XYZ file of C-alpha atoms in Angstrom:
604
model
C -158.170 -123.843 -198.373
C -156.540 -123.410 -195.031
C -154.474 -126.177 -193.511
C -156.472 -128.499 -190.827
C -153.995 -129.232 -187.755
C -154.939 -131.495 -184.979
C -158.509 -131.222 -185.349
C -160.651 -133.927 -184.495
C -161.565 -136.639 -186.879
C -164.889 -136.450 -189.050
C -167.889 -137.202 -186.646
C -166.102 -137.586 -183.396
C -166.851 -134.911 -180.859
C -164.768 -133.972 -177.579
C -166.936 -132.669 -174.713
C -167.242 -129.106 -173.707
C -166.248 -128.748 -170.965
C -166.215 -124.864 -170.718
C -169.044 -123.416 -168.843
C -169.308 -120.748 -171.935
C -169.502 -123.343 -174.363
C -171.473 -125.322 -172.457
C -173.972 -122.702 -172.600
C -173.944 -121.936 -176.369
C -174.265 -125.607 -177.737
C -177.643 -125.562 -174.510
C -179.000 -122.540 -176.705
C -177.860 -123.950 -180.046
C -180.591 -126.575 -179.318
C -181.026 -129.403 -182.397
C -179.833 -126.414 -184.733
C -176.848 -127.218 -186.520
C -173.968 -124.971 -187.503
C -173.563 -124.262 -190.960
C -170.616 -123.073 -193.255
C -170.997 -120.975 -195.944
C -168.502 -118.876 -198.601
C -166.786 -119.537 -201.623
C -164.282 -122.228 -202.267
C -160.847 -121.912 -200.522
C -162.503 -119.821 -197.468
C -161.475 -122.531 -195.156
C -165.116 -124.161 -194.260
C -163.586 -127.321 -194.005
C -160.632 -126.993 -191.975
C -161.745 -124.168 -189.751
C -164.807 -126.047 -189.596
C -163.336 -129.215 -188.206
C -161.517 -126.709 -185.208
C -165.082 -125.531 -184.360
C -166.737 -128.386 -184.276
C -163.397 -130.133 -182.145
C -164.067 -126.732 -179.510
C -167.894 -126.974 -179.444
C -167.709 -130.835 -178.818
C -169.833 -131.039 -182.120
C -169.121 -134.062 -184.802
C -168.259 -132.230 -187.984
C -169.383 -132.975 -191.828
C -168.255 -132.117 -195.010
C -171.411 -131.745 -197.249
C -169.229 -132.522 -200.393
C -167.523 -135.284 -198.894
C -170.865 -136.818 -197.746
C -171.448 -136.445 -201.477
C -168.573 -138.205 -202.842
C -168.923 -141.158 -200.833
C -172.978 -141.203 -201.937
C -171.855 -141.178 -205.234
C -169.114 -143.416 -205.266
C -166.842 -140.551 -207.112
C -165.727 -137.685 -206.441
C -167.284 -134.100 -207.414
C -165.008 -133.478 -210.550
C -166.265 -136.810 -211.338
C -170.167 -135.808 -211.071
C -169.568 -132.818 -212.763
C -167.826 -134.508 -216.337
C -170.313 -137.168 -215.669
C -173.480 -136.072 -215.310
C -173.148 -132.262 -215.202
C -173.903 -129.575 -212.422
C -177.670 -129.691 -212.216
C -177.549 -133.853 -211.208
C -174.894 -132.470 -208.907
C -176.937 -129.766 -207.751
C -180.006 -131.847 -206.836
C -177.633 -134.494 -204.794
C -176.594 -131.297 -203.354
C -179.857 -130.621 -202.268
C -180.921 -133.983 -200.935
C -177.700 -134.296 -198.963
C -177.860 -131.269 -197.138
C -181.655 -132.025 -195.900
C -180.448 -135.177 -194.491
C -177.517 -133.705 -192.618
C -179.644 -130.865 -191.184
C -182.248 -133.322 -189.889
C -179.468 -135.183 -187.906
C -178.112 -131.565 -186.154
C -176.825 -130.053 -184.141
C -172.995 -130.509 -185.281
C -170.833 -128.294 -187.593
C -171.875 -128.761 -191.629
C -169.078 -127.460 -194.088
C -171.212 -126.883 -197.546
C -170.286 -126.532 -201.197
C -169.943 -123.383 -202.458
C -172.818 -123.585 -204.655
C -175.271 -124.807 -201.847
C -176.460 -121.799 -199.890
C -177.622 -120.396 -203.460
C -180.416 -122.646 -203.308
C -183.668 -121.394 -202.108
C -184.934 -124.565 -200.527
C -181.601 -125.377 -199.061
C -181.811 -121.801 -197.616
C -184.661 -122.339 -196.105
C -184.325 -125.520 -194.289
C -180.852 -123.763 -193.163
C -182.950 -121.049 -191.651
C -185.362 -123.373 -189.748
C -182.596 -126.122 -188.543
C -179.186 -124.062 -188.576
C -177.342 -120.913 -188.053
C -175.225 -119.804 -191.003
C -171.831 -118.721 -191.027
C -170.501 -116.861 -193.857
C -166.707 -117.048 -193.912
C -165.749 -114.064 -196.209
C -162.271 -113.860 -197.742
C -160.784 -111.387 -199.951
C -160.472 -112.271 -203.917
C -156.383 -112.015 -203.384
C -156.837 -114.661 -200.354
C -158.835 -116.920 -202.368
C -156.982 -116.858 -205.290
C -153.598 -117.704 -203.513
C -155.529 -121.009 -201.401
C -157.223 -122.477 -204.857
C -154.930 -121.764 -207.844
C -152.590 -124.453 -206.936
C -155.277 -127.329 -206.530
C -156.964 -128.510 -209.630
C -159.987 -130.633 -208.069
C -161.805 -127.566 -208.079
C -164.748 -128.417 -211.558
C -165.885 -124.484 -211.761
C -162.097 -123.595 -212.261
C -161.558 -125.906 -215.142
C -160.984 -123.262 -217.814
C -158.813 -120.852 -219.829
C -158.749 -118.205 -216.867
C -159.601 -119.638 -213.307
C -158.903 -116.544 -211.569
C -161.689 -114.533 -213.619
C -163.871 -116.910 -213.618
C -163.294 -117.073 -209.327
C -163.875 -113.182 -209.625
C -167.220 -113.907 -211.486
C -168.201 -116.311 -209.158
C -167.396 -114.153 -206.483
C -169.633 -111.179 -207.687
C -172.297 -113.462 -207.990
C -172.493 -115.320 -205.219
C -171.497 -112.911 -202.101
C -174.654 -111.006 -202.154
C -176.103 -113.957 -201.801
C -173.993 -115.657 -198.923
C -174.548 -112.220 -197.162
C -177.826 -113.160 -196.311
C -175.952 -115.901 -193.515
C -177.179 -115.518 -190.075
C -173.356 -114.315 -188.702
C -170.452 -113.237 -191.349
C -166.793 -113.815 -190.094
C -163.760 -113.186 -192.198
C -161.356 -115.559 -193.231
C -158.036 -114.283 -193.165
C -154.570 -115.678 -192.991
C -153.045 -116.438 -190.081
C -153.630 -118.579 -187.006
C -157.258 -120.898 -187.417
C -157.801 -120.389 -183.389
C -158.917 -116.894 -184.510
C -161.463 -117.238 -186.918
C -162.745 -120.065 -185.005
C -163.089 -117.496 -181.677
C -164.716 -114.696 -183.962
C -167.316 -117.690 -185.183
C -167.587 -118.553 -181.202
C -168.346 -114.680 -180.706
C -170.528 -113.984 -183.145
C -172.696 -117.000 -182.899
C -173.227 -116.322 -179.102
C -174.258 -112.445 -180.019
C -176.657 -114.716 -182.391
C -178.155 -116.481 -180.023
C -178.443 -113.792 -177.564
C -180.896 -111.653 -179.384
C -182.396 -114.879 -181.841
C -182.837 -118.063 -178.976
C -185.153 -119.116 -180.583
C -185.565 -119.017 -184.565
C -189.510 -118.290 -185.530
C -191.577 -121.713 -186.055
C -193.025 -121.881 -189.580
C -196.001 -123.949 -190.121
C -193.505 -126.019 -192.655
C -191.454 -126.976 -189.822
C -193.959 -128.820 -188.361
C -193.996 -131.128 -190.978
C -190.094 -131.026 -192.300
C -190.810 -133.724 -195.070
C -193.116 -131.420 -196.731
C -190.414 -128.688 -197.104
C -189.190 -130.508 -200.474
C -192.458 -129.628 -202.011
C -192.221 -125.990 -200.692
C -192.304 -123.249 -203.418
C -188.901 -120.955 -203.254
C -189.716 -117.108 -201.176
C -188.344 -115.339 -204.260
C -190.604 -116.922 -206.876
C -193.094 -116.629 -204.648
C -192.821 -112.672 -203.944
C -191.854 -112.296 -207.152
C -195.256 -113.594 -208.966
C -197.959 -113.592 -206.133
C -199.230 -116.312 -207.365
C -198.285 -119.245 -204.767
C -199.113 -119.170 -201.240
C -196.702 -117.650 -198.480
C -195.910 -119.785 -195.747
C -197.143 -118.755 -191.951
C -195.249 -117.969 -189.041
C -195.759 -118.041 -185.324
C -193.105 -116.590 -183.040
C -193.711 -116.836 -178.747
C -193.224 -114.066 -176.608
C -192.192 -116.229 -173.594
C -192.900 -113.596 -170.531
C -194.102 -117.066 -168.751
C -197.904 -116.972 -167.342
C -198.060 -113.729 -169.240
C -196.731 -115.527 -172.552
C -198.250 -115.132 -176.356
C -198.235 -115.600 -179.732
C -197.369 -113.616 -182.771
C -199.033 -115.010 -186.410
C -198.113 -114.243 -189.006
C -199.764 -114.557 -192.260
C -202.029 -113.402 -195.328
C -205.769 -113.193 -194.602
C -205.695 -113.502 -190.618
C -208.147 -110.861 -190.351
C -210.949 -113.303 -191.596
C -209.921 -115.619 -188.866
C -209.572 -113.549 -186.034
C -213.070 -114.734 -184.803
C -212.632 -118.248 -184.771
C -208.869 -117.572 -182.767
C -209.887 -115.032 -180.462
C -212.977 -117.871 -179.201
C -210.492 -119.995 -178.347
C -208.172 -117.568 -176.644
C -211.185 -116.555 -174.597
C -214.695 -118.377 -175.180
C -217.706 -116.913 -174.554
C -216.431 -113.217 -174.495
C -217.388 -109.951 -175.587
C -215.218 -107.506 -177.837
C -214.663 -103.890 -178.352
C -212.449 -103.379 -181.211
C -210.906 -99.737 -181.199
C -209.668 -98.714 -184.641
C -209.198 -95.478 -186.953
C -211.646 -94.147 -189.362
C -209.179 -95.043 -192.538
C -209.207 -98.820 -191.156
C -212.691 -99.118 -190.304
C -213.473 -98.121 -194.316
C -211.307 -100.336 -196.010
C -211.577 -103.715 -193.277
C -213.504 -102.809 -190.298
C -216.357 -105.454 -192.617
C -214.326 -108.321 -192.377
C -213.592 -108.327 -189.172
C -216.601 -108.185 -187.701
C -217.807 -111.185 -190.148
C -215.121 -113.320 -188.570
C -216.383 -112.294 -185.355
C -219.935 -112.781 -186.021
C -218.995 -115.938 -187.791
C -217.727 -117.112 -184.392
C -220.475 -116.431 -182.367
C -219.114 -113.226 -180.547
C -220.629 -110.366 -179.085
C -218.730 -107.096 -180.350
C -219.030 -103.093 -180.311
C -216.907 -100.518 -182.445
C -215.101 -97.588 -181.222
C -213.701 -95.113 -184.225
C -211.254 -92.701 -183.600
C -209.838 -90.076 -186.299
C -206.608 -91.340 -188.032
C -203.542 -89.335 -186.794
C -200.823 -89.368 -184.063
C -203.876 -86.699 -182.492
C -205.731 -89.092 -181.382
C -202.974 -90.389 -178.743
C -204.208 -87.623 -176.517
C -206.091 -87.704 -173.094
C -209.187 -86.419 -174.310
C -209.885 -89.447 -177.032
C -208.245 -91.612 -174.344
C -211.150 -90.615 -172.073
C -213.941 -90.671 -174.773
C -212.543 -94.536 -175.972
C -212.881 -95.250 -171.821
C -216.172 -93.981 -171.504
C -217.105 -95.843 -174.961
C -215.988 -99.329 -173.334
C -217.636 -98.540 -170.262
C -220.716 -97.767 -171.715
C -220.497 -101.245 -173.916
C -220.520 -103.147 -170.714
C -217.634 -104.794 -171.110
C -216.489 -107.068 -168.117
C -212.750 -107.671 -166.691
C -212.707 -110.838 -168.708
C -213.686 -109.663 -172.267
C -211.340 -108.359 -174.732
C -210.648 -104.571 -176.084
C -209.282 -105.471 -179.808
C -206.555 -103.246 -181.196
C -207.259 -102.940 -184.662
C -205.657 -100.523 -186.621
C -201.422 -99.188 -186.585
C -199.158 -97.945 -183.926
C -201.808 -95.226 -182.655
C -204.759 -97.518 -181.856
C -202.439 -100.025 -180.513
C -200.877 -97.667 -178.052
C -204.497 -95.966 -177.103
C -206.470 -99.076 -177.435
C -203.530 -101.102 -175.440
C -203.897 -98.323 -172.487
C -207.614 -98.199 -172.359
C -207.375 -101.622 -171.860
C -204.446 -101.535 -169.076
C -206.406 -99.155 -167.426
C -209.952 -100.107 -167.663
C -211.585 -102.002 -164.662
C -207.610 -102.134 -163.274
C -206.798 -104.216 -166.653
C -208.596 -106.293 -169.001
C -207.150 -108.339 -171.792
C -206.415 -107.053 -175.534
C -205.631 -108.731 -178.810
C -203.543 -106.679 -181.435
C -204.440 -106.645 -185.110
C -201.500 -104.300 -186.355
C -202.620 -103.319 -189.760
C -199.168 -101.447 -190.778
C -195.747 -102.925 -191.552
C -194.859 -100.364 -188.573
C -197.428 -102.059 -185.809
C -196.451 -105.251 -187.033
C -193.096 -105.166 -186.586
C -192.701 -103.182 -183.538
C -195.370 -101.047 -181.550
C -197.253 -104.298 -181.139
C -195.104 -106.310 -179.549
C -194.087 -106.196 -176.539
C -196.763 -104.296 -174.287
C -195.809 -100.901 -174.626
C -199.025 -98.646 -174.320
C -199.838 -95.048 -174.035
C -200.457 -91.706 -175.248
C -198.777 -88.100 -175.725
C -198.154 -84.717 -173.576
C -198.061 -81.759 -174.839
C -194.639 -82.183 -173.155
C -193.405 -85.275 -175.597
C -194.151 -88.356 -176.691
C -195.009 -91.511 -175.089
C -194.493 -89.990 -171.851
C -198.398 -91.277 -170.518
C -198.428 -95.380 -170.101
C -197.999 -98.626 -169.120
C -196.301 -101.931 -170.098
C -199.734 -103.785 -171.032
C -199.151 -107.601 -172.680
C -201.382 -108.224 -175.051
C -202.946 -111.827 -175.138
C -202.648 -112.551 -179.001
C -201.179 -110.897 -181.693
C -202.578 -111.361 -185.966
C -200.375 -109.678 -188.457
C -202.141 -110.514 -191.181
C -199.913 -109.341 -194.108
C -202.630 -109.177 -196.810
C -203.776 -105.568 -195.037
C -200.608 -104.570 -195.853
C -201.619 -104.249 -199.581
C -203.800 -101.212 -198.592
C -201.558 -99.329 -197.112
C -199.698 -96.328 -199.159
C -196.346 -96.892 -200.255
C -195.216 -94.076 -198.307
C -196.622 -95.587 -195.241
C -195.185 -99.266 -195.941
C -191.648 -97.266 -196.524
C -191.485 -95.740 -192.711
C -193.095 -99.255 -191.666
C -189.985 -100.785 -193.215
C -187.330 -98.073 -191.132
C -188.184 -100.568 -188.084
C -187.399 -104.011 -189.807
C -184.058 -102.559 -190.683
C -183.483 -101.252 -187.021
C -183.627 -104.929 -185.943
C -180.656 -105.845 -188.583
C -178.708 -103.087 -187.570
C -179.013 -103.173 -183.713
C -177.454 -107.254 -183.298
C -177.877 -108.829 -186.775
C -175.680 -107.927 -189.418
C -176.857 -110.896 -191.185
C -179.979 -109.787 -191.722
C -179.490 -106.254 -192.537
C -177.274 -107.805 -195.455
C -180.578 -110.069 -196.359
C -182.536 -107.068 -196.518
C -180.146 -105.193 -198.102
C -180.165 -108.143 -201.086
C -183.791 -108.729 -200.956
C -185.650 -105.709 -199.845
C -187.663 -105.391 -203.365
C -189.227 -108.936 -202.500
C -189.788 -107.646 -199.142
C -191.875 -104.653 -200.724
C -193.672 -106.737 -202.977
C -194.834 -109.965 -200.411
C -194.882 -113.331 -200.452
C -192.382 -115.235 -198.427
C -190.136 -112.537 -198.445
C -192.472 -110.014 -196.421
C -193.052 -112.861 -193.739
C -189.687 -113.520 -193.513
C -188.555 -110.069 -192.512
C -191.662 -109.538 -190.226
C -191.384 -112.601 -188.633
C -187.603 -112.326 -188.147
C -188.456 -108.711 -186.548
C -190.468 -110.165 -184.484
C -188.447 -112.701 -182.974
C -185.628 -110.314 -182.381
C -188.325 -108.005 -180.475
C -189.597 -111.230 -178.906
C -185.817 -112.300 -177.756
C -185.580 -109.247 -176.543
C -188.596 -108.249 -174.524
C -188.307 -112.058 -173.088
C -185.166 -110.783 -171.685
C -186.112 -107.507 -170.294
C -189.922 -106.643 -169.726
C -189.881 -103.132 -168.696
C -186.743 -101.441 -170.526
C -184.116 -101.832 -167.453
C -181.272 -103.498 -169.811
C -180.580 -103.981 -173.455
C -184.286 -103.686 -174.565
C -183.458 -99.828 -174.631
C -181.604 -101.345 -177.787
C -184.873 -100.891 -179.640
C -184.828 -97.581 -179.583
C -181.941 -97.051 -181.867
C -182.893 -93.694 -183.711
C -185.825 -92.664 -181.410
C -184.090 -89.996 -179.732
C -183.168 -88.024 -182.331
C -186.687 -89.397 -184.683
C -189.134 -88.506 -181.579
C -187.202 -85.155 -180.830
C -188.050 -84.554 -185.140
C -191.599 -85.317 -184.721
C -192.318 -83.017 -181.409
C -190.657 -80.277 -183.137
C -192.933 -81.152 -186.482
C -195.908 -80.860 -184.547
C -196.395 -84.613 -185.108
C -197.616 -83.376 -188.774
C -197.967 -86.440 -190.660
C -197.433 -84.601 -194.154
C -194.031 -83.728 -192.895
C -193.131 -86.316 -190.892
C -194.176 -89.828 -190.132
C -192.657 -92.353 -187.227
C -190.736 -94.431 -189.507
C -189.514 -91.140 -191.449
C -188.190 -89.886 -188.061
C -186.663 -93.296 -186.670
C -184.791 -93.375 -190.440
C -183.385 -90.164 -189.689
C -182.649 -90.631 -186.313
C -180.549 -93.799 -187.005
C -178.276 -91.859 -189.807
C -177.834 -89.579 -187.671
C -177.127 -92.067 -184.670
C -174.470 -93.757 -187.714
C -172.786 -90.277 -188.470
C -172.584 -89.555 -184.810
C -170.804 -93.160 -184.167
C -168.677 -92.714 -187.234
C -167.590 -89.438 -186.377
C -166.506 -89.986 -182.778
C -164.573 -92.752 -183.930
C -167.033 -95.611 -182.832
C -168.024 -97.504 -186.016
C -166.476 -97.544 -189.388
C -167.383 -94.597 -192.358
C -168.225 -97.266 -194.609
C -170.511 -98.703 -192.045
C -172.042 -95.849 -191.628
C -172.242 -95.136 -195.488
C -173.922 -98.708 -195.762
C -176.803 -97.813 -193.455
C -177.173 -94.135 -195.142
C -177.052 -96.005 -198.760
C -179.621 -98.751 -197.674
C -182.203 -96.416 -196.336
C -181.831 -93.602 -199.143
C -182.324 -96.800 -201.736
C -185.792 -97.534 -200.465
C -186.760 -94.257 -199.968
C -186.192 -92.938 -196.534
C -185.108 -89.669 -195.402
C -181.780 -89.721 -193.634
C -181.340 -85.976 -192.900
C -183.141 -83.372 -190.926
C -182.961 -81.222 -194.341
C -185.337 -83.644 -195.990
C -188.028 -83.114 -194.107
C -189.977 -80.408 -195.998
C -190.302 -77.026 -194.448
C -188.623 -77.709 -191.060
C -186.695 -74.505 -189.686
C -184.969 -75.719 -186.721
C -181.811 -75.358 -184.863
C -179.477 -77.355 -182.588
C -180.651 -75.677 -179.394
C -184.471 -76.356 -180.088
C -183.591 -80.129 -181.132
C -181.690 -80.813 -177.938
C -184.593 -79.394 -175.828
C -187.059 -81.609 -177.657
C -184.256 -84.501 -176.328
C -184.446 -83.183 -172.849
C -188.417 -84.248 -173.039
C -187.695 -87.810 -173.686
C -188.408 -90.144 -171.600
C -185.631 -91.961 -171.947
C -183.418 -89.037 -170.497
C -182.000 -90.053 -166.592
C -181.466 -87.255 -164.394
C -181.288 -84.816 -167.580
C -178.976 -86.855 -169.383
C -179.321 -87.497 -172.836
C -179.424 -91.457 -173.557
C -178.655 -93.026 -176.962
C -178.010 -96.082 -178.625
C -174.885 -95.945 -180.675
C -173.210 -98.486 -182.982
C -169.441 -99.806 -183.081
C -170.949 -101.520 -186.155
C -174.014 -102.893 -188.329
C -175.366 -105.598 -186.139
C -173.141 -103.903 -183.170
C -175.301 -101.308 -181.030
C -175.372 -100.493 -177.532
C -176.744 -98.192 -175.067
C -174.589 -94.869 -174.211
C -175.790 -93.520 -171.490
C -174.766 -89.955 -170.061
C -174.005 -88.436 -173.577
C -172.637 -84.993 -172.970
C -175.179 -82.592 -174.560
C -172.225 -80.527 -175.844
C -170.915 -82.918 -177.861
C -174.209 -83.822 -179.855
C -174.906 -80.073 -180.242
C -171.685 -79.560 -181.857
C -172.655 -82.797 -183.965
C -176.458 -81.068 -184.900
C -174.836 -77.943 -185.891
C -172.835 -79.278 -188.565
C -175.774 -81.840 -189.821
C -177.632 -78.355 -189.716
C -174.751 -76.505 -191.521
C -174.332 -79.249 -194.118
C -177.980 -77.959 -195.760
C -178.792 -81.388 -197.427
């Protein structure tokens, strides 16, 4: 473990001064700090030096321990074993993180557990320091307090340890590596990273549990319950604060059934129009308009054909005409209640109608959940591109009700699933590595499918908070559109070939190769992404999408149509590294035709 020098005591805290810190430890909130990584990383020392720059008191879970026990860990361990350890563990780190904010150095056996994860989540950021085996080795072999190493070969067993616990401790809000060398620099890459945090997470999303914290003890762990469906997941809300215009996001299985009683409160007394597809309206169309009935509303049904065809102008005018003709007032609701097509066509019609009426999203893909509704994009299609007819349109409520989700083919779920990755890779590296360690929960529900929707969401949220109308770093989002929408025109938006999420995948490969290849972000970055995609079952070249003929020429017209070209030049959003994108404006068309040519020439 690294050296501690002149760092303040245990507890004390020195104020910040600095107007920068000043402003982190104002967004870190009640949220404490938290230290993660195998033993010998440095939590406690480097720790300490945080907590002394932050003007944060500092804790050391194990010494909290120690001194609880009356003996120290090796003590606990030849005593009464690891599992009593474990549990004291457990109970120890609650109480600390219910007395944040300040800087918590854990055990290297805490962040395994589930429930300790959690309340980490909901009262913390985590900070994985990550050290190489060789840098480990060298800090620990010399100390002999260490109860895991007590045996015939320490420095295999550390290697063990190591194998099994860093997938795990990648799932940390921010990783930081631990190297040798000056403390003051570790401690400013923790500074950094946490700020990039809390710029796109301010806020992390409010589960139900938090509101009572003392009930978290009983909670069931998110991987037993994905794992056998048979305990209930735990809701989330998340706020989009856009002020008067603000709203909520719930998340949760069986929201559908409910939407009557929420949507009377959100607006008693009104009428409905719920706009949805024809494959929606089959399978849950019924229960929705129970839930309504249930609740005393007045409702009519609009059915359009399922397909990216129906974001045209002529179903656009024939879903007007429809409201119109349902007598529907400036103060009743059009419901959006289907994926990312009726939420764009439905969300329009209802921008547009009587100069704007209110709408309420029911997103019934992994896709619309995560992404199309949020954040009050609305519109339809030219023949000229996509998206290129619209408005920004807030809704006034948004249900993702996850148990719709178990309708939906797998194939469709997949390319829904391209967008919750986009949010890991565009400013949270921490959650990319989550989902890289835990996207078969993710596919199979439970706690684990909330978790990444509601964590999508709250990035979104951050974001569009931030920046309403795409003039700044919401253009972040559309990491892999360029190149996904310029896929799709050229497909003829044919859904057998090519699907949204399909092209997005694509597009941010290609987006990773481009970065990696002019020198921007790392090959094995870039290789991360590629691997992580291909594992679920995403495209990630233009060759895999079946029966395409296409060359570099036609793909960089398709580009030209975007509506996120300025003046006719090509905009993208390019990464220095996972968790590291930004907006590169002015890309030289040259340059990414050369690139397209050799994807092209590559054949696979």
């Amino acid at each position: 473990m690294n050296s501690s020098i002149g760092s303040a005591p245990s507890g004390e805290a020195e104020p910040a001064r600095d107007p920068r810190i000043a402003s982190l430890t104002a967004a870190l909130g009640a949220r404490s700090i938290v230290l993660v990584g195998l033993m010998g990383s440095g939590k406690t020392s480097t720790g300490r030096r945080l907590a002394h720059r932050l003007g944060l008191g500092f804790v050391d879970a194990d010494a909290e321990i120690e001194t609880a026990a009356g003996m120290s860990i090796a003590d606990i361990f030849a005593r009464h074993g690891e599992p009593y350890f474990r549990d004291g563990e457990r109970r120890v780190m609650a109480r600390l993180l219910d007395a944040g904010p300040r800087v918590i150095a854990t055990g290297g056996g805490a962040f395994l557990n589930e429930e300790t994860r959690a309340r980490i989540a909901r009262r913390g950021i985590s900070v994985w320091l990550k050290a190489d085996p060789d840098v480990l080795w060298r800090r620990v072999r010399k100390r002999s307090h260490r109860p895991l190493l007590h045996g015939p070969d320490p420095e295999t067993t550390l290697r063990t340890l190591l194998e099994q616990r860093y997938p795990v401790y990648a799932r940390a809000d921010i990783t930081v590596m631990s190297h040798e060398g000056p403390q003051e620099a570790t401690v400013e890459e923790m500074i950094s990273g946490i700020e990039f945090f809390l710029r796109f997470s301010p806020d992390p999303p409010t589960l139900a549990s938090q509101r009572n914290m003392h009930d978290l003890g009983n909670s069931t762990s998110s991987q037993a319950a994905a794992s056998s469906g048979d305990e209930p997941s735990s809701p989330a809300l998340v706020e989009v604060k856009l002020g008067a215009r603000a709203y909520e996001i719930s998340i949760d299985d069986g929201l559908v059934e409910e939407a009557g009683s929420r949507i009377a409160r959100l607006a008693p007394g009104a009428a409905c129009a719920i706009i949805t597809d024809a494959n929606v309206a089959k399978l849950h169309l019924p229960a929705l308009e129970k839930s309504l009935d249930a609740a005393g509303l007045r409702h009519s049904t609009v059915i359009v054909a399922a397909g990216e065809e129906s974001k045209s102008f002529g179903v656009f005018a024939e879903v007007c005409e429809a409201l119109i003709a349902a007598r529907l007032e400036r103060g009743d609701l059009v419901i959006a209640f289907g994926g990312g097509v009726v939420g764009d066509l439905a969300g329009f019609a209802a921008a547009t109608l009587r100069r704007g009426m209110r709408f309420v999203q029911i997103p019934t893909t992994l896709l619309a959940q995560v992404d199309s509704s949020v954040g009050g994009k609305t519109g339809i299609n030219s023949k000229h591109g996509k998206n290129l007819i619209g408005a920004f349109h807030q809704p006034s409520l948004v249900l993702a009700d996850t148990r719709v989700l178990e309708t939906l083919p797998p194939r469709e779920f997949r390319a829904g699933y391209a967008e919750v990755v986009k949010y890991g890779l565009i400013g949270d590296a921490g959650f990319f590595g989550w989902l890289e360690a835990n996207w078969r929960a993710v596919f199979a529900g439970g706690d684990a499918r909330i978790h990444a929707i509601a964590t999508s969401c709250a990035a979104k949220a951050a974001i569009v908070g931030r920046d309403e109308t795409e003039q700044g770093d919401r253009a972040l989002l559309n990491l892999g559109h360029t190149f996904g929408h310029a896929l799709e025109r050229i497909a003829r938006y044919d859904g057998a070939r090519l699907v949204h999420g399909e092209g997005v995948a694509i597009g941010m490969a290609l987006a990773f190769r481009f970065s990696a290849r002019t020198g921007l972000c790392s090959l094995e970055d870039q290789a991360r992404v590629e691997t992580h995609l291909r594992e679920v079952g995403l495209p990630t070249r233009i060759g895999d999408i079946a029966g395409l003929a296409v060359e570099a020429d036609e793909i960089i017209d398709a580009m030209q149509q975007d509506k996120k070209v300025e003046r006719g030049s090509l905009t993208f959003i390019l990464a220095r590294a996972i968790g590291d994108c930004f907006v590169a404006k002015k890309v030289d068309a040259g340059e990414i035709r050369g690139f397209l040519q050799k994807e092209l020439s590559a054949g696979h």
